[in-house]
Short mmCIF file of C-alpha atoms in Angstrom, two decimals:
data_model
loop_
_atom_site.label_atom_id
_atom_site.label_comp_id
_atom_site.label_asym_id
_atom_site.label_seq_id
_atom_site.Cartn_x
_atom_site.Cartn_y
_atom_site.Cartn_z
CA UNK A 1 79.74 45.24 -93.49
CA UNK A 2 82.99 48.20 -94.68
CA UNK A 3 84.92 50.03 -92.24
CA UNK A 4 86.57 53.24 -93.98
CA UNK A 5 89.06 55.09 -92.50
CA UNK A 6 89.68 58.49 -93.97
CA UNK A 7 93.39 60.63 -93.76
CA UNK A 8 95.33 63.50 -95.37
CA UNK A 9 94.00 66.71 -94.35
CA UNK A 10 94.94 69.45 -93.11
CA UNK A 11 96.08 73.30 -93.83
CA UNK A 12 96.96 73.85 -97.25
CA UNK A 13 97.29 78.06 -99.14
CA UNK A 14 94.46 78.42 -102.06
CA UNK A 15 96.39 77.37 -105.18
CA UNK A 16 98.01 74.38 -103.26
CA UNK A 17 97.22 70.51 -103.15
CA UNK A 18 95.95 67.98 -100.94
CA UNK A 19 95.76 64.13 -101.65
CA UNK A 20 93.32 62.56 -98.96
CA UNK A 21 93.08 58.48 -98.72
CA UNK A 22 89.94 56.22 -97.32
CA UNK A 23 91.40 52.86 -96.78
CA UNK A 24 88.47 50.04 -96.07
CA UNK A 25 88.62 46.99 -94.61
CA UNK A 26 85.68 44.39 -93.91
CA UNK A 27 83.62 42.90 -97.18
CA UNK A 28 85.49 42.85 -100.81
CA UNK A 29 86.10 46.44 -101.47
CA UNK A 30 86.07 46.45 -105.39
CA UNK A 31 82.09 45.58 -105.18
CA UNK A 32 81.42 48.97 -103.98
CA UNK A 33 81.21 52.02 -105.53
CA UNK A 34 83.24 54.66 -103.85
CA UNK A 35 82.34 58.53 -102.87
CA UNK A 36 83.77 61.39 -101.60
CA UNK A 37 80.95 64.13 -99.29
CA UNK A 38 82.46 67.05 -97.87
CA UNK A 39 80.25 69.19 -94.76
CA UNK A 40 81.00 72.94 -94.02
CA UNK A 41 79.95 74.42 -90.86
CA UNK A 42 76.56 75.76 -91.09
CA UNK A 43 75.90 73.41 -94.44
CA UNK A 44 74.63 70.28 -95.47
CA UNK A 45 76.71 67.50 -96.84
CA UNK A 46 77.24 67.74 -100.33
CA UNK A 47 78.62 65.73 -102.89
CA UNK A 48 81.91 65.62 -104.23
CA UNK A 49 83.17 62.96 -106.28
CA UNK A 50 81.89 59.13 -106.84
CA UNK A 51 83.99 55.72 -108.77
CA UNK A 52 81.77 52.19 -109.43
CA UNK A 53 84.64 50.36 -110.55
CA UNK A 54 82.13 47.34 -112.09
CA UNK A 55 80.87 50.07 -114.39
CA UNK A 56 84.65 52.30 -114.95
CA UNK A 57 82.43 55.50 -113.96
CA UNK A 58 83.51 58.24 -112.89
CA UNK A 59 80.60 61.42 -111.63
CA UNK A 60 82.14 64.96 -110.18
CA UNK A 61 80.19 67.67 -108.65
CA UNK A 62 80.63 70.52 -110.80
CA UNK A 63 82.44 72.55 -108.36
CA UNK A 64 85.06 70.76 -108.66
CA UNK A 65 85.41 69.07 -111.86
CA UNK A 66 88.78 69.78 -113.82
CA UNK A 67 90.53 70.19 -110.45
CA UNK A 68 89.97 67.09 -107.97
CA UNK A 69 89.91 63.53 -109.05
CA UNK A 70 88.92 60.23 -107.36
CA UNK A 71 91.22 57.27 -108.21
CA UNK A 72 91.20 53.65 -106.16
CA UNK A 73 93.92 51.03 -105.44
CA UNK A 74 92.21 47.75 -104.90
CA UNK A 75 95.40 46.05 -103.69
CA UNK A 76 95.96 48.46 -101.11
CA UNK A 77 92.09 48.42 -100.67
CA UNK A 78 92.12 52.55 -100.22
CA UNK A 79 90.42 55.53 -102.55
CA UNK A 80 91.68 58.48 -103.06
CA UNK A 81 90.54 61.69 -103.34
CA UNK A 82 93.33 64.40 -105.31
CA UNK A 83 92.35 68.00 -104.85
CA UNK A 84 94.26 70.68 -106.69
CA UNK A 85 94.28 74.28 -107.30
CA UNK A 86 92.26 74.39 -103.85
CA UNK A 87 89.96 77.17 -102.94
CA UNK A 88 88.59 78.36 -99.83
CA UNK A 89 85.57 77.41 -100.28
CA UNK A 90 86.70 73.74 -100.59
CA UNK A 91 86.89 74.44 -96.78
CA UNK A 92 84.96 71.37 -95.01
CA UNK A 93 85.22 68.02 -93.12
CA UNK A 94 85.49 65.05 -96.33
CA UNK A 95 84.28 61.95 -95.71
CA UNK A 96 84.35 59.07 -97.91
CA UNK A 97 81.65 56.48 -98.12
CA UNK A 98 80.61 52.98 -99.63
CA UNK A 99 77.25 51.79 -101.26
CA UNK A 100 76.48 48.85 -103.74
CA UNK A 101 76.13 51.40 -106.59
CA UNK A 102 76.67 54.47 -108.22
CA UNK A 103 74.94 57.36 -106.46
CA UNK A 104 75.34 61.31 -105.65
CA UNK A 105 73.48 61.91 -102.57
CA UNK A 106 74.32 61.17 -99.06
CA UNK A 107 71.62 59.16 -98.15
CA UNK A 108 72.24 55.95 -101.10
CA UNK A 109 75.59 55.39 -99.14
CA UNK A 110 75.51 53.00 -96.52
CA UNK A 111 79.12 53.23 -95.01
CA UNK A 112 80.90 56.54 -93.98
CA UNK A 113 84.30 57.17 -92.75
CA UNK A 114 84.71 59.23 -89.69
CA UNK A 115 86.17 62.50 -91.57
CA UNK A 116 89.14 64.44 -92.30
CA UNK A 117 89.47 68.63 -92.09
CA UNK A 118 90.14 70.05 -94.98
CA UNK A 119 91.18 73.81 -94.52
CA UNK A 120 91.97 76.23 -97.33
CA UNK A 121 93.57 79.78 -96.87
CA UNK A 122 93.37 82.52 -99.02
#
């Protein structure tokens, strides 16, 4: 079992930055691929970014490539999502998730946090 708790969301103006954190506890953190997803009102949950430590592999959605960076600190059991040059269309609830393999679809992730709201004003 893995427990995930996100933090760092908030209200920011377009062009601004936020860093989301996802603190993990439970099973060995470093053995999981970690992903970030987001869900806007009335829309399906969509993939944002993922990182598989074992393969040192990063994957990003095209919509965030070059603006968002996923990273992890194994010593702190924490995953981060640095979001720069935010746009109003980035407004959503952001979730972190853990999987035993690198994936970009929500159903392949076994563990989820409760989400943190990000709102970008124009």
